[in-house]
Amino acid sequence: MSYSQFSLPRVIQDFNLTLVEGGSFLPLMETDVTAPPYLLEFLQRHLQLAIALNTEKARSELIICPLLLAVKEALQNQISLFSGEDFNVDAEAGLTGVCDFILSLSPEQLFVKAPVAVVVEAKKEDLKGGLGQCVAEMVAAWKFNQAANNTINTIYGTVTTGTVWRFLRLQDSTITIDLTEYPLPPIEPILRRLVYMVSCP
């Protein structure tokens, strides 16, 4: 079994999680995070192409990855970004497979080093269908951190098509899903949320 085989009901049951559905749990940042000019120009040039191609790969390469690179830059490269990384944490529990994107609270870039703070799951269209997989990856991140004796209170996740984003939070054994679907553009609201998620685990 792998992350992609988890439905939301199954991951809630298998890991004895409490599900909370609600509004935004990400406060507005006190300091503005602005999109760098190169990101604005890149998305202006390539956003429509990513939408037209309409594959997870195109959306990942042309929208999601450039945005996550801007998050890394906004935090002075003190975090690491991994794309398409094998993240095999607990085979018996089914917590194995490839994560689309991982943000870790370490500048080490050659391998995933605890603590993992955010997982990003790219989906072509079906955000709801990606929730179970994203939650499973968040549980794996929590276990990964625990095994490395790096205890952080919160793991964040997001399921996105690149142009629509939905955010999740795992705290203790409670998974909270923001039912709001946030569009991109505009870029800054998504960028600020992502920076907050990495800054305040």
mmCIF file of C-alpha atoms in Angstrom:
data_model
loop_
_atom_site.group_PDB
_atom_site.id
_atom_site.type_symbol
_atom_site.label_atom_id
_atom_site.label_comp_id
_atom_site.label_asym_id
_atom_site.label_seq_id
_atom_site.Cartn_x
_atom_site.Cartn_y
_atom_site.Cartn_z
ATOM 1 C CA MET A 1 0.000 0.000 0.000
ATOM 2 C CA SER A 2 1.122 3.569 -0.635
ATOM 3 C CA TYR A 3 -0.046 7.104 0.096
ATOM 4 C CA SER A 4 -2.093 7.272 -3.096
ATOM 5 C CA GLN A 5 -4.279 4.365 -1.977
ATOM 6 C CA PHE A 6 -5.599 6.155 1.094
ATOM 7 C CA SER A 7 -9.075 7.652 0.945
ATOM 8 C CA LEU A 8 -9.975 10.267 3.523
ATOM 9 C CA PRO A 9 -12.266 7.918 5.517
ATOM 10 C CA ARG A 10 -9.606 5.203 5.550
ATOM 11 C CA VAL A 11 -6.726 7.393 6.734
ATOM 12 C CA ILE A 12 -8.948 8.859 9.468
ATOM 13 C CA GLN A 13 -9.879 5.355 10.630
ATOM 14 C CA ASP A 14 -6.454 3.714 10.278
ATOM 15 C CA PHE A 15 -4.642 6.382 12.286
ATOM 16 C CA ASN A 16 -7.467 7.185 14.719
ATOM 17 C CA LEU A 17 -7.662 10.836 13.717
ATOM 18 C CA THR A 18 -10.335 13.366 14.601
ATOM 19 C CA LEU A 19 -11.585 15.288 11.579
ATOM 20 C CA VAL A 20 -12.562 18.955 11.853
ATOM 21 C CA GLU A 21 -14.031 20.712 8.835
ATOM 22 C CA GLY A 22 -14.037 24.466 8.932
ATOM 23 C CA GLY A 23 -12.764 27.794 7.733
ATOM 24 C CA SER A 24 -9.276 29.200 7.589
ATOM 25 C CA PHE A 25 -6.869 28.339 10.408
ATOM 26 C CA LEU A 26 -4.043 30.362 8.840
ATOM 27 C CA PRO A 27 -3.941 33.897 10.261
ATOM 28 C CA LEU A 28 -2.954 36.845 8.140
ATOM 29 C CA MET A 29 0.745 37.507 8.446
ATOM 30 C CA GLU A 30 1.750 40.702 10.218
ATOM 31 C CA THR A 31 4.492 41.360 7.691
ATOM 32 C CA ASP A 32 3.730 41.363 4.013
ATOM 33 C CA VAL A 33 5.302 38.772 1.790
ATOM 34 C CA THR A 34 5.297 39.982 -1.773
ATOM 35 C CA ALA A 35 5.771 37.880 -4.860
ATOM 36 C CA PRO A 36 9.177 38.529 -6.459
ATOM 37 C CA PRO A 37 9.047 40.144 -9.894
ATOM 38 C CA TYR A 38 10.508 37.087 -11.615
ATOM 39 C CA LEU A 39 7.651 34.916 -10.282
ATOM 40 C CA LEU A 40 5.009 37.382 -11.428
ATOM 41 C CA GLU A 41 6.576 37.525 -14.877
ATOM 42 C CA PHE A 42 7.011 33.745 -15.102
ATOM 43 C CA LEU A 43 3.402 33.033 -14.174
ATOM 44 C CA GLN A 44 2.137 35.768 -16.464
ATOM 45 C CA ARG A 45 3.965 34.062 -19.327
ATOM 46 C CA HIS A 46 3.258 30.421 -18.513
ATOM 47 C CA LEU A 47 0.075 30.128 -16.432
ATOM 48 C CA GLN A 48 -2.185 29.764 -19.452
ATOM 49 C CA LEU A 49 0.129 27.121 -20.924
ATOM 50 C CA ALA A 50 -0.044 25.092 -17.712
ATOM 51 C CA ILE A 51 -3.837 25.318 -17.765
ATOM 52 C CA ALA A 52 -3.990 24.365 -21.437
ATOM 53 C CA LEU A 53 -1.689 21.356 -21.004
ATOM 54 C CA ASN A 54 -3.759 20.364 -17.951
ATOM 55 C CA THR A 55 -1.481 17.625 -16.628
ATOM 56 C CA GLU A 56 -0.209 17.276 -13.064
ATOM 57 C CA LYS A 57 3.359 17.453 -14.391
ATOM 58 C CA ALA A 58 2.774 20.721 -16.271
ATOM 59 C CA ARG A 59 0.968 22.322 -13.352
ATOM 60 C CA SER A 60 3.696 21.174 -10.957
ATOM 61 C CA GLU A 61 6.529 22.495 -13.111
ATOM 62 C CA LEU A 62 4.950 25.724 -14.326
ATOM 63 C CA ILE A 63 2.948 26.856 -11.274
ATOM 64 C CA ILE A 64 3.591 24.961 -8.053
ATOM 65 C CA CYS A 65 7.373 24.564 -8.106
ATOM 66 C CA PRO A 66 8.098 28.224 -8.994
ATOM 67 C CA LEU A 67 5.800 29.301 -6.157
ATOM 68 C CA LEU A 68 7.532 27.002 -3.656
ATOM 69 C CA LEU A 69 10.923 28.299 -4.795
ATOM 70 C CA ALA A 70 9.665 31.794 -3.947
ATOM 71 C CA VAL A 71 8.719 30.514 -0.459
ATOM 72 C CA LYS A 72 12.261 29.176 -0.034
ATOM 73 C CA GLU A 73 13.688 32.500 -1.169
ATOM 74 C CA ALA A 74 11.372 34.485 1.133
ATOM 75 C CA LEU A 75 12.817 32.506 4.055
ATOM 76 C CA GLN A 76 16.412 33.261 2.995
ATOM 77 C CA ASN A 77 16.933 29.672 1.818
ATOM 78 C CA GLN A 78 16.896 28.392 5.388
ATOM 79 C CA ILE A 79 14.434 25.679 4.388
ATOM 80 C CA SER A 80 14.775 22.852 1.889
ATOM 81 C CA LEU A 81 12.460 21.951 -0.971
ATOM 82 C CA PHE A 82 12.105 18.437 -2.345
ATOM 83 C CA SER A 83 10.200 17.436 -5.461
ATOM 84 C CA GLY A 84 9.144 13.886 -6.343
ATOM 85 C CA GLU A 85 10.924 12.517 -3.286
ATOM 86 C CA ASP A 86 10.621 8.928 -2.073
ATOM 87 C CA PHE A 87 9.290 9.249 1.476
ATOM 88 C CA ASN A 88 9.138 5.734 2.871
ATOM 89 C CA VAL A 89 8.390 6.038 6.570
ATOM 90 C CA ASP A 90 6.360 3.021 7.730
ATOM 91 C CA ALA A 91 5.749 0.252 5.211
ATOM 92 C CA GLU A 92 3.564 -1.787 7.561
ATOM 93 C CA ALA A 93 1.198 1.163 7.955
ATOM 94 C CA GLY A 94 1.193 1.896 4.218
ATOM 95 C CA LEU A 95 3.121 5.128 4.652
ATOM 96 C CA THR A 96 5.339 4.753 1.609
ATOM 97 C CA GLY A 97 5.578 6.327 -1.796
ATOM 98 C CA VAL A 98 6.541 9.527 -3.525
ATOM 99 C CA CYS A 99 5.558 12.966 -2.237
ATOM 100 C CA ASP A 100 5.057 15.626 -4.879
ATOM 101 C CA PHE A 101 6.674 18.334 -2.746
ATOM 102 C CA ILE A 102 8.110 18.481 0.778
ATOM 103 C CA LEU A 103 9.258 21.557 2.681
ATOM 104 C CA SER A 104 11.666 20.838 5.529
ATOM 105 C CA LEU A 105 12.881 23.141 8.295
ATOM 106 C CA SER A 106 16.514 22.570 7.417
ATOM 107 C CA PRO A 107 18.765 24.057 4.742
ATOM 108 C CA GLU A 108 20.130 20.562 3.999
ATOM 109 C CA GLN A 109 19.191 19.870 0.393
ATOM 110 C CA LEU A 110 20.840 16.514 -0.397
ATOM 111 C CA PHE A 111 18.345 14.467 1.604
ATOM 112 C CA VAL A 112 15.172 14.963 3.628
ATOM 113 C CA LYS A 113 16.139 15.947 7.134
ATOM 114 C CA ALA A 114 13.690 16.392 9.997
ATOM 115 C CA PRO A 115 11.641 18.283 10.766
ATOM 116 C CA VAL A 116 9.332 18.134 7.798
ATOM 117 C CA ALA A 117 6.811 20.968 8.040
ATOM 118 C CA VAL A 118 4.681 20.962 4.906
ATOM 119 C CA VAL A 119 3.660 18.465 2.249
ATOM 120 C CA VAL A 120 2.149 19.596 -1.044
ATOM 121 C CA GLU A 121 0.098 17.215 -3.155
ATOM 122 C CA ALA A 122 -0.476 18.194 -6.774
ATOM 123 C CA LYS A 123 -3.683 17.102 -8.448
ATOM 124 C CA LYS A 124 -4.862 17.637 -11.990
ATOM 125 C CA GLU A 125 -8.432 18.510 -11.018
ATOM 126 C CA ASP A 126 -9.802 16.456 -8.106
ATOM 127 C CA LEU A 127 -8.888 18.264 -4.883
ATOM 128 C CA LYS A 128 -11.283 16.235 -2.764
ATOM 129 C CA GLY A 129 -9.857 12.983 -4.084
ATOM 130 C CA GLY A 130 -6.361 14.056 -3.011
ATOM 131 C CA LEU A 131 -7.250 14.722 0.624
ATOM 132 C CA GLY A 132 -6.720 11.153 1.846
ATOM 133 C CA GLN A 133 -3.310 10.921 0.204
ATOM 134 C CA CYS A 134 -2.243 14.296 1.606
ATOM 135 C CA VAL A 135 -3.356 13.382 5.144
ATOM 136 C CA ALA A 136 -1.443 10.085 4.911
ATOM 137 C CA GLU A 137 1.677 12.011 3.891
ATOM 138 C CA MET A 138 1.148 14.411 6.809
ATOM 139 C CA VAL A 139 0.891 11.470 9.241
ATOM 140 C CA ALA A 140 4.107 10.096 7.734
ATOM 141 C CA ALA A 141 5.802 13.481 8.227
ATOM 142 C CA TRP A 142 4.735 13.463 11.876
ATOM 143 C CA LYS A 143 6.138 9.939 12.350
ATOM 144 C CA PHE A 144 9.319 10.926 10.511
ATOM 145 C CA ASN A 145 9.825 13.875 12.841
ATOM 146 C CA GLN A 146 9.114 11.785 15.931
ATOM 147 C CA ALA A 147 11.642 9.145 14.880
ATOM 148 C CA ALA A 148 14.293 11.861 14.574
ATOM 149 C CA ASN A 149 13.343 13.323 17.985
ATOM 150 C CA ASN A 150 12.270 16.560 16.335
ATOM 151 C CA THR A 151 8.962 17.388 17.915
ATOM 152 C CA ILE A 152 6.988 20.128 16.224
ATOM 153 C CA ASN A 153 3.376 20.684 17.137
ATOM 154 C CA THR A 154 1.911 21.050 13.689
ATOM 155 C CA ILE A 155 2.252 19.555 10.221
ATOM 156 C CA TYR A 156 0.641 21.442 7.355
ATOM 157 C CA GLY A 157 -0.449 20.135 4.002
ATOM 158 C CA THR A 158 -2.055 21.432 0.878
ATOM 159 C CA VAL A 159 -3.764 19.827 -2.080
ATOM 160 C CA THR A 160 -3.606 21.934 -5.184
ATOM 161 C CA THR A 161 -4.200 22.041 -8.904
ATOM 162 C CA GLY A 162 -1.825 24.996 -9.050
ATOM 163 C CA THR A 163 -4.697 27.372 -9.731
ATOM 164 C CA VAL A 164 -6.809 26.230 -6.751
ATOM 165 C CA TRP A 165 -5.454 25.482 -3.268
ATOM 166 C CA ARG A 166 -6.954 23.766 -0.218
ATOM 167 C CA PHE A 167 -5.123 23.707 3.128
ATOM 168 C CA LEU A 168 -4.893 21.112 5.920
ATOM 169 C CA ARG A 169 -3.390 21.016 9.408
ATOM 170 C CA LEU A 170 -2.423 18.039 11.573
ATOM 171 C CA GLN A 171 -2.122 18.887 15.264
ATOM 172 C CA ASP A 172 -1.822 16.065 17.780
ATOM 173 C CA SER A 173 -4.372 13.593 16.392
ATOM 174 C CA THR A 174 -6.712 16.204 14.901
ATOM 175 C CA ILE A 175 -6.776 16.892 11.193
ATOM 176 C CA THR A 176 -8.398 20.189 10.246
ATOM 177 C CA ILE A 177 -9.416 20.793 6.643
ATOM 178 C CA ASP A 178 -10.152 24.308 5.456
ATOM 179 C CA LEU A 179 -13.116 23.845 3.135
ATOM 180 C CA THR A 180 -12.364 27.078 1.310
ATOM 181 C CA GLU A 181 -10.778 26.695 -2.096
ATOM 182 C CA TYR A 182 -8.294 29.511 -2.635
ATOM 183 C CA PRO A 183 -7.665 30.594 -6.240
ATOM 184 C CA LEU A 184 -4.368 31.551 -7.849
ATOM 185 C CA PRO A 185 -4.088 34.232 -9.083
ATOM 186 C CA PRO A 186 -3.849 36.317 -6.963
ATOM 187 C CA ILE A 187 -0.405 35.032 -5.976
ATOM 188 C CA GLU A 188 0.300 36.830 -2.676
ATOM 189 C CA PRO A 189 -2.458 35.237 -0.528
ATOM 190 C CA ILE A 190 -1.202 31.743 -1.411
ATOM 191 C CA LEU A 191 2.447 32.732 -1.019
ATOM 192 C CA ARG A 192 1.805 34.257 2.421
ATOM 193 C CA ARG A 193 -0.060 31.194 3.623
ATOM 194 C CA LEU A 194 2.752 28.914 2.510
ATOM 195 C CA VAL A 195 5.387 31.078 4.187
ATOM 196 C CA TYR A 196 3.353 31.089 7.402
ATOM 197 C CA MET A 197 2.997 27.303 7.299
ATOM 198 C CA VAL A 198 6.761 26.847 7.160
ATOM 199 C CA SER A 199 7.521 29.657 9.616
ATOM 200 C CA CYS A 200 5.096 28.635 12.352
ATOM 201 C CA PRO A 201 5.050 24.841 12.700
#
